[in-house]
PDB file of C-alpha atoms in Angstrom:
ATOM      1  CA  UNK E 249       0.000   0.000   0.000  1.00 52.00           C
ATOM      2  CA  UNK E 250       0.970   3.613  -0.353  1.00 78.00           C
ATOM      3  CA  UNK E 251       0.919   4.512   3.318  1.00 93.00           C
ATOM      4  CA  UNK E 252       0.859   3.093   6.818  1.00 96.00           C
ATOM      5  CA  UNK E 253      -2.301   1.104   7.380  1.00 97.00           C
ATOM      6  CA  UNK E 254      -3.845   0.476  10.778  1.00 97.00           C
ATOM      7  CA  UNK E 255      -6.716  -1.857  11.548  1.00 97.00           C
ATOM      8  CA  UNK E 256      -9.269  -1.689  12.917  1.00 97.00           C
ATOM      9  CA  UNK E 257      -9.922   2.034  12.694  1.00 96.00           C
ATOM     10  CA  UNK E 258     -12.208   1.809  15.711  1.00 97.00           C
ATOM     11  CA  UNK E 259     -12.439  -0.800  18.444  1.00 98.00           C
ATOM     12  CA  UNK E 260     -14.875  -0.903  21.344  1.00 98.00           C
ATOM     13  CA  UNK E 261     -14.190  -3.509  23.979  1.00 98.00           C
ATOM     14  CA  UNK E 262     -15.346  -4.354  27.456  1.00 97.00           C
ATOM     15  CA  UNK E 263     -13.152  -3.796  30.475  1.00 98.00           C
ATOM     16  CA  UNK E 264     -11.031  -6.862  31.130  1.00 98.00           C
ATOM     17  CA  UNK E 265     -10.970  -8.096  27.541  1.00 98.00           C
ATOM     18  CA  UNK E 266      -7.918  -8.648  25.339  1.00 98.00           C
ATOM     19  CA  UNK E 267      -7.375  -6.610  22.168  1.00 98.00           C
ATOM     20  CA  UNK E 268      -4.967  -6.646  19.253  1.00 98.00           C
ATOM     21  CA  UNK E 269      -4.216  -3.637  17.088  1.00 98.00           C
ATOM     22  CA  UNK E 270      -2.486  -4.137  13.757  1.00 98.00           C
ATOM     23  CA  UNK E 271      -0.079  -1.932  11.832  1.00 98.00           C
ATOM     24  CA  UNK E 272       1.074  -2.428   8.242  1.00 98.00           C
ATOM     25  CA  UNK E 273       4.056  -0.152   7.625  1.00 97.00           C
ATOM     26  CA  UNK E 274       5.206   1.229   4.311  1.00 96.00           C
ATOM     27  CA  UNK E 275       6.961  -1.501   2.337  1.00 94.00           C
ATOM     28  CA  UNK E 276      10.711  -1.417   2.894  1.00 92.00           C
ATOM     29  CA  UNK E 277      10.573   0.634   6.086  1.00 93.00           C
ATOM     30  CA  UNK E 278      12.673  -1.076   8.730  1.00 92.00           C
ATOM     31  CA  UNK E 279      11.697   1.123  11.672  1.00 93.00           C
ATOM     32  CA  UNK E 280       8.212   0.985  13.193  1.00 96.00           C
ATOM     33  CA  UNK E 281       6.885   3.037  16.109  1.00 96.00           C
ATOM     34  CA  UNK E 282       3.787   2.856  18.281  1.00 97.00           C
ATOM     35  CA  UNK E 283       2.379   5.931  20.024  1.00 97.00           C
ATOM     36  CA  UNK E 284      -0.687   6.502  22.168  1.00 97.00           C
ATOM     37  CA  UNK E 285      -2.672   9.712  22.111  1.00 96.00           C
ATOM     38  CA  UNK E 286      -5.205  10.589  24.776  1.00 94.00           C
ATOM     39  CA  UNK E 287      -7.867  13.205  24.151  1.00 90.00           C
ATOM     40  CA  UNK E 288      -6.430  16.710  24.074  1.00 88.00           C
ATOM     41  CA  UNK E 289      -2.842  15.515  24.368  1.00 91.00           C
ATOM     42  CA  UNK E 290       0.060  14.955  22.027  1.00 93.00           C
ATOM     43  CA  UNK E 291       1.117  11.425  21.068  1.00 94.00           C
ATOM     44  CA  UNK E 292       3.243   9.583  23.614  1.00 95.00           C
ATOM     45  CA  UNK E 293       5.863   7.064  22.583  1.00 95.00           C
ATOM     46  CA  UNK E 294       5.218   3.431  23.492  1.00 97.00           C
ATOM     47  CA  UNK E 295       7.698   1.197  21.649  1.00 96.00           C
ATOM     48  CA  UNK E 296       9.789   1.016  18.509  1.00 93.00           C
ATOM     49  CA  UNK E 297      11.134  -1.781  16.382  1.00 94.00           C
ATOM     50  CA  UNK E 298      14.192  -1.883  14.191  1.00 91.00           C
ATOM     51  CA  UNK E 299      13.537  -4.912  12.048  1.00 89.00           C
ATOM     52  CA  UNK E 300      12.030  -7.683  14.144  1.00 90.00           C
ATOM     53  CA  UNK E 301      13.411  -6.652  17.495  1.00 89.00           C
ATOM     54  CA  UNK E 302      11.922  -4.207  19.979  1.00 87.00           C
ATOM     55  CA  UNK E 303      14.784  -1.742  20.290  1.00 86.00           C
ATOM     56  CA  UNK E 304      13.113   0.474  22.877  1.00 91.00           C
ATOM     57  CA  UNK E 305       9.969  -0.436  24.822  1.00 93.00           C
ATOM     58  CA  UNK E 306      10.454   2.140  27.544  1.00 92.00           C
ATOM     59  CA  UNK E 307       7.125   3.809  26.832  1.00 93.00           C
ATOM     60  CA  UNK E 308       4.922   0.785  27.458  1.00 96.00           C
ATOM     61  CA  UNK E 309       2.883   1.741  30.542  1.00 95.00           C
ATOM     62  CA  UNK E 310       2.845  -1.708  32.189  1.00 95.00           C
ATOM     63  CA  UNK E 311       3.102  -5.421  31.479  1.00 96.00           C
ATOM     64  CA  UNK E 312      -0.424  -5.582  30.101  1.00 98.00           C
ATOM     65  CA  UNK E 313       0.968  -4.042  26.927  1.00 98.00           C
ATOM     66  CA  UNK E 314       3.059  -6.032  24.489  1.00 96.00           C
ATOM     67  CA  UNK E 315       3.980  -5.636  20.837  1.00 97.00           C
ATOM     68  CA  UNK E 316       5.483  -7.936  18.243  1.00 96.00           C
ATOM     69  CA  UNK E 317       6.849  -7.682  14.742  1.00 96.00           C
ATOM     70  CA  UNK E 318       7.786 -11.264  13.915  1.00 94.00           C
ATOM     71  CA  UNK E 319       8.789 -10.859  10.272  1.00 93.00           C
ATOM     72  CA  UNK E 320      10.021  -7.301  10.354  1.00 90.00           C
ATOM     73  CA  UNK E 321       6.975  -5.900   8.600  1.00 94.00           C
ATOM     74  CA  UNK E 322       3.488  -6.031  10.174  1.00 97.00           C
ATOM     75  CA  UNK E 323       3.321  -5.266  13.875  1.00 98.00           C
ATOM     76  CA  UNK E 324       0.653  -6.082  16.431  1.00 98.00           C
ATOM     77  CA  UNK E 325       0.114  -4.187  19.677  1.00 98.00           C
ATOM     78  CA  UNK E 326      -1.523  -6.408  22.265  1.00 98.00           C
ATOM     79  CA  UNK E 327      -3.323  -5.205  25.367  1.00 98.00           C
ATOM     80  CA  UNK E 328      -4.416  -7.658  28.026  1.00 98.00           C
ATOM     81  CA  UNK E 329      -7.074  -7.103  30.695  1.00 98.00           C
ATOM     82  CA  UNK E 330      -8.050  -3.746  29.209  1.00 98.00           C
ATOM     83  CA  UNK E 331      -8.937  -0.889  31.532  1.00 97.00           C
ATOM     84  CA  UNK E 332     -11.003   2.214  30.886  1.00 97.00           C
ATOM     85  CA  UNK E 333      -7.811   4.272  31.106  1.00 96.00           C
ATOM     86  CA  UNK E 334      -6.477   2.463  28.041  1.00 98.00           C
ATOM     87  CA  UNK E 335      -9.027   4.315  25.896  1.00 97.00           C
ATOM     88  CA  UNK E 336      -7.076   6.410  23.411  1.00 97.00           C
ATOM     89  CA  UNK E 337      -6.022   6.617  19.774  1.00 96.00           C
ATOM     90  CA  UNK E 338      -3.134   4.261  19.074  1.00 97.00           C
ATOM     91  CA  UNK E 339      -0.911   5.535  16.281  1.00 97.00           C
ATOM     92  CA  UNK E 340       1.640   3.616  14.286  1.00 97.00           C
ATOM     93  CA  UNK E 341       4.442   5.175  12.254  1.00 96.00           C
ATOM     94  CA  UNK E 342       7.172   3.792  10.047  1.00 94.00           C
ATOM     95  CA  UNK E 343      10.386   5.208   8.636  1.00 91.00           C
ATOM     96  CA  UNK E 344      13.055   3.995   6.280  1.00 89.00           C
ATOM     97  CA  UNK E 345      15.516   3.600   9.119  1.00 80.00           C
ATOM     98  CA  UNK E 346      15.582   4.343  12.849  1.00 74.00           C
ATOM     99  CA  UNK E 347      17.985   7.228  12.511  1.00 73.00           C
ATOM    100  CA  UNK E 348      17.865  10.870  13.304  1.00 69.00           C
ATOM    101  CA  UNK E 349      16.514  13.226  10.660  1.00 74.00           C
ATOM    102  CA  UNK E 350      14.503  10.479   8.966  1.00 79.00           C
ATOM    103  CA  UNK E 351      10.867  11.328   8.300  1.00 85.00           C
ATOM    104  CA  UNK E 352       8.253   9.156   9.986  1.00 89.00           C
ATOM    105  CA  UNK E 353       4.945   8.429   8.247  1.00 92.00           C
ATOM    106  CA  UNK E 354       1.906   7.928  10.429  1.00 94.00           C
ATOM    107  CA  UNK E 355      -1.164   5.782   9.968  1.00 96.00           C
ATOM    108  CA  UNK E 356      -4.692   7.010  10.687  1.00 95.00           C
ATOM    109  CA  UNK E 357      -4.696   5.345  14.060  1.00 96.00           C
ATOM    110  CA  UNK E 358      -6.980   2.947  15.905  1.00 97.00           C
ATOM    111  CA  UNK E 359      -9.427   4.558  18.313  1.00 96.00           C
ATOM    112  CA  UNK E 360      -9.778   2.178  21.242  1.00 98.00           C
ATOM    113  CA  UNK E 361     -12.701   2.627  23.623  1.00 98.00           C
ATOM    114  CA  UNK E 362     -12.890   0.475  26.721  1.00 98.00           C
ATOM    115  CA  UNK E 363     -16.359   0.434  28.284  1.00 97.00           C
TER     116      UNK E 363
ATOM    117  CA  UNK H 170       6.344  11.907  29.268  1.00 47.00           C
ATOM    118  CA  UNK H 171       5.970  14.863  26.964  1.00 52.00           C
ATOM    119  CA  UNK H 172       8.808  17.225  26.486  1.00 60.00           C
ATOM    120  CA  UNK H 173       7.222  20.145  24.717  1.00 67.00           C
ATOM    121  CA  UNK H 174       5.039  22.963  25.773  1.00 81.00           C
ATOM    122  CA  UNK H 175       3.080  24.631  23.030  1.00 87.00           C
ATOM    123  CA  UNK H 176       1.671  28.068  23.080  1.00 88.00           C
ATOM    124  CA  UNK H 177      -1.058  29.011  22.581  1.00 93.00           C
ATOM    125  CA  UNK H 178      -3.175  25.947  23.288  1.00 92.00           C
ATOM    126  CA  UNK H 179      -5.851  27.312  20.975  1.00 95.00           C
ATOM    127  CA  UNK H 180      -5.829  29.980  18.285  1.00 96.00           C
ATOM    128  CA  UNK H 181      -8.691  31.398  16.241  1.00 97.00           C
ATOM    129  CA  UNK H 182      -8.052  33.707  13.276  1.00 97.00           C
ATOM    130  CA  UNK H 183      -9.700  34.941  10.098  1.00 97.00           C
ATOM    131  CA  UNK H 184      -8.818  33.568   6.694  1.00 97.00           C
ATOM    132  CA  UNK H 185      -5.918  35.490   5.197  1.00 97.00           C
ATOM    133  CA  UNK H 186      -4.308  36.275   8.536  1.00 97.00           C
ATOM    134  CA  UNK H 187      -1.047  34.758   9.703  1.00 98.00           C
ATOM    135  CA  UNK H 188      -0.922  32.171  12.476  1.00 97.00           C
ATOM    136  CA  UNK H 189       2.045  31.755  14.790  1.00 97.00           C
ATOM    137  CA  UNK H 190       2.517  28.814  17.127  1.00 97.00           C
ATOM    138  CA  UNK H 191       5.363  28.372  19.587  1.00 96.00           C
ATOM    139  CA  UNK H 192       7.002  25.312  21.050  1.00 95.00           C
ATOM    140  CA  UNK H 193       9.465  24.981  23.902  1.00 95.00           C
ATOM    141  CA  UNK H 194      11.360  21.846  24.844  1.00 93.00           C
ATOM    142  CA  UNK H 195      13.617  20.688  27.638  1.00 90.00           C
ATOM    143  CA  UNK H 196      16.487  18.530  26.415  1.00 88.00           C
ATOM    144  CA  UNK H 197      19.006  18.658  23.583  1.00 89.00           C
ATOM    145  CA  UNK H 198      17.788  17.558  20.161  1.00 89.00           C
ATOM    146  CA  UNK H 199      18.892  16.259  16.772  1.00 87.00           C
ATOM    147  CA  UNK H 200      16.005  18.024  15.100  1.00 90.00           C
ATOM    148  CA  UNK H 201      12.555  19.432  15.660  1.00 92.00           C
ATOM    149  CA  UNK H 202       9.582  18.564  13.501  1.00 93.00           C
ATOM    150  CA  UNK H 203       6.112  20.001  13.065  1.00 95.00           C
ATOM    151  CA  UNK H 204       3.073  17.838  12.374  1.00 95.00           C
ATOM    152  CA  UNK H 205      -0.521  18.563  11.547  1.00 96.00           C
ATOM    153  CA  UNK H 206      -3.470  16.476  12.701  1.00 95.00           C
ATOM    154  CA  UNK H 207      -7.040  16.649  11.465  1.00 91.00           C
ATOM    155  CA  UNK H 208      -9.906  15.338  13.562  1.00 80.00           C
ATOM    156  CA  UNK H 209      -7.658  13.601  16.080  1.00 68.00           C
ATOM    157  CA  UNK H 210      -6.434  10.925  13.686  1.00 77.00           C
ATOM    158  CA  UNK H 211      -3.376  10.585  11.430  1.00 85.00           C
ATOM    159  CA  UNK H 212      -0.438  12.945  11.716  1.00 92.00           C
ATOM    160  CA  UNK H 213       0.951  14.608   8.610  1.00 93.00           C
ATOM    161  CA  UNK H 214       4.581  15.648   8.591  1.00 92.00           C
ATOM    162  CA  UNK H 215       4.991  19.327   7.696  1.00 95.00           C
ATOM    163  CA  UNK H 216       8.617  20.266   8.130  1.00 94.00           C
ATOM    164  CA  UNK H 217      11.836  19.172   9.836  1.00 93.00           C
ATOM    165  CA  UNK H 218      14.485  21.600  11.058  1.00 94.00           C
ATOM    166  CA  UNK H 219      17.851  20.300  12.166  1.00 92.00           C
ATOM    167  CA  UNK H 220      19.565  21.483  15.321  1.00 92.00           C
ATOM    168  CA  UNK H 221      22.192  23.396  13.289  1.00 94.00           C
ATOM    169  CA  UNK H 222      19.564  25.284  11.288  1.00 96.00           C
ATOM    170  CA  UNK H 223      17.877  28.498  12.387  1.00 97.00           C
ATOM    171  CA  UNK H 224      15.117  28.945   9.854  1.00 98.00           C
ATOM    172  CA  UNK H 225      13.374  26.878   7.212  1.00 97.00           C
ATOM    173  CA  UNK H 226      10.612  27.568   4.699  1.00 96.00           C
ATOM    174  CA  UNK H 227       8.169  25.311   2.928  1.00 95.00           C
ATOM    175  CA  UNK H 228       5.430  26.979   0.901  1.00 96.00           C
ATOM    176  CA  UNK H 229       3.368  29.077   3.324  1.00 97.00           C
ATOM    177  CA  UNK H 230       5.176  27.618   6.327  1.00 98.00           C
ATOM    178  CA  UNK H 231       8.105  29.213   8.071  1.00 98.00           C
ATOM    179  CA  UNK H 232       9.815  27.513  11.001  1.00 98.00           C
ATOM    180  CA  UNK H 233      12.446  28.988  13.270  1.00 98.00           C
ATOM    181  CA  UNK H 234      14.590  27.233  15.834  1.00 97.00           C
ATOM    182  CA  UNK H 235      16.520  28.781  18.712  1.00 97.00           C
ATOM    183  CA  UNK H 236      18.497  26.040  20.447  1.00 95.00           C
ATOM    184  CA  UNK H 237      19.866  28.451  23.044  1.00 95.00           C
ATOM    185  CA  UNK H 238      16.311  29.121  24.220  1.00 95.00           C
ATOM    186  CA  UNK H 239      15.120  25.604  23.393  1.00 95.00           C
ATOM    187  CA  UNK H 240      12.227  26.982  21.404  1.00 96.00           C
ATOM    188  CA  UNK H 241      10.734  26.903  17.933  1.00 97.00           C
ATOM    189  CA  UNK H 242       7.952  28.706  16.133  1.00 97.00           C
ATOM    190  CA  UNK H 243       5.736  27.773  13.216  1.00 98.00           C
ATOM    191  CA  UNK H 244       4.300  30.566  11.102  1.00 98.00           C
ATOM    192  CA  UNK H 245       1.526  29.883   8.605  1.00 98.00           C
ATOM    193  CA  UNK H 246       1.068  32.829   6.281  1.00 98.00           C
ATOM    194  CA  UNK H 247      -2.114  33.776   4.461  1.00 97.00           C
ATOM    195  CA  UNK H 248      -4.112  31.144   6.319  1.00 97.00           C
ATOM    196  CA  UNK H 249      -7.003  29.272   4.729  1.00 97.00           C
ATOM    197  CA  UNK H 250     -10.026  27.573   6.259  1.00 96.00           C
ATOM    198  CA  UNK H 251      -8.419  24.255   5.239  1.00 95.00           C
ATOM    199  CA  UNK H 252      -5.538  24.982   7.634  1.00 97.00           C
ATOM    200  CA  UNK H 253      -7.916  24.351  10.545  1.00 97.00           C
ATOM    201  CA  UNK H 254      -6.297  21.499  12.482  1.00 96.00           C
ATOM    202  CA  UNK H 255      -4.126  20.720  15.483  1.00 96.00           C
ATOM    203  CA  UNK H 256      -0.417  21.353  15.140  1.00 96.00           C
ATOM    204  CA  UNK H 257       2.235  19.526  17.121  1.00 96.00           C
ATOM    205  CA  UNK H 258       5.930  20.027  17.525  1.00 95.00           C
ATOM    206  CA  UNK H 259       8.041  16.926  18.088  1.00 94.00           C
ATOM    207  CA  UNK H 260      11.652  16.662  19.096  1.00 92.00           C
ATOM    208  CA  UNK H 261      14.071  13.959  18.095  1.00 86.00           C
ATOM    209  CA  UNK H 262      16.460  13.567  21.033  1.00 80.00           C
ATOM    210  CA  UNK H 263      20.102  12.544  20.521  1.00 79.00           C
ATOM    211  CA  UNK H 264      19.332   8.828  21.002  1.00 73.00           C
ATOM    212  CA  UNK H 265      19.504   8.489  17.199  1.00 70.00           C
ATOM    213  CA  UNK H 266      16.516   6.165  17.099  1.00 76.00           C
ATOM    214  CA  UNK H 267      14.006   8.411  15.372  1.00 79.00           C
ATOM    215  CA  UNK H 268      11.786   8.204  18.453  1.00 85.00           C
ATOM    216  CA  UNK H 269       9.804  11.456  18.775  1.00 90.00           C
ATOM    217  CA  UNK H 270       8.671  13.376  21.815  1.00 91.00           C
ATOM    218  CA  UNK H 271       5.590  15.457  21.122  1.00 93.00           C
ATOM    219  CA  UNK H 272       4.232  18.631  22.635  1.00 92.00           C
ATOM    220  CA  UNK H 273       0.607  18.997  23.629  1.00 92.00           C
ATOM    221  CA  UNK H 274      -0.345  20.819  20.471  1.00 94.00           C
ATOM    222  CA  UNK H 275      -2.029  24.006  19.340  1.00 95.00           C
ATOM    223  CA  UNK H 276      -5.557  23.852  17.974  1.00 95.00           C
ATOM    224  CA  UNK H 277      -5.922  26.316  15.115  1.00 97.00           C
ATOM    225  CA  UNK H 278      -9.271  27.448  13.798  1.00 97.00           C
ATOM    226  CA  UNK H 279      -9.318  29.532  10.611  1.00 97.00           C
ATOM    227  CA  UNK H 280     -12.663  31.189  10.030  1.00 96.00           C
ATOM    228  CA  UNK H 281     -13.748  31.749   6.430  1.00 92.00           C
TER     229      UNK H 281
END
């Protein structure tokens, strides 16, 4: 595809359930980033991958959050035992490499609502 | 945690006027970038200014960077109703990973 694709675009889930959010980066981009954006705030970094490995997961809020990128392309963000405070827009971005001064391209995000 | 403070939080102007948004940050940077966001969804990259640059232009956009004051400004000239959006600055710290730290954003409304 031409850009970063995120699915689903919207997800409503009940408190305590497990959810998976998917990100398809731009073909050939080795770096992939996940951010979370709460209402009225700027995006906050969660985790980034260089290839298949999670190079920096320092932004993950707790151990209920986990992300994988098994083949170095598609990534899945997994949230266990969801809480109402997890409600936010989850944004994925990819870039050619994980280096400074490299433009990142963002997807349209997945709006997660935990009820 | 967010590094940037943006000012103002909200701005409302008439079409044709200029809009200026400011961003301050706390730590050293490789570069500073400005993004635009419509309706709280995808972010669109507008412009990147490197730490050794002071000013950059792209169409109707003008960005300045003052590393001594740890601040940047985004000027949109001759604004249009279609410029209505939220604007975020993001810093790329010297970790050389491309990881971005965003400010809280300025919501711009351009009235026709």
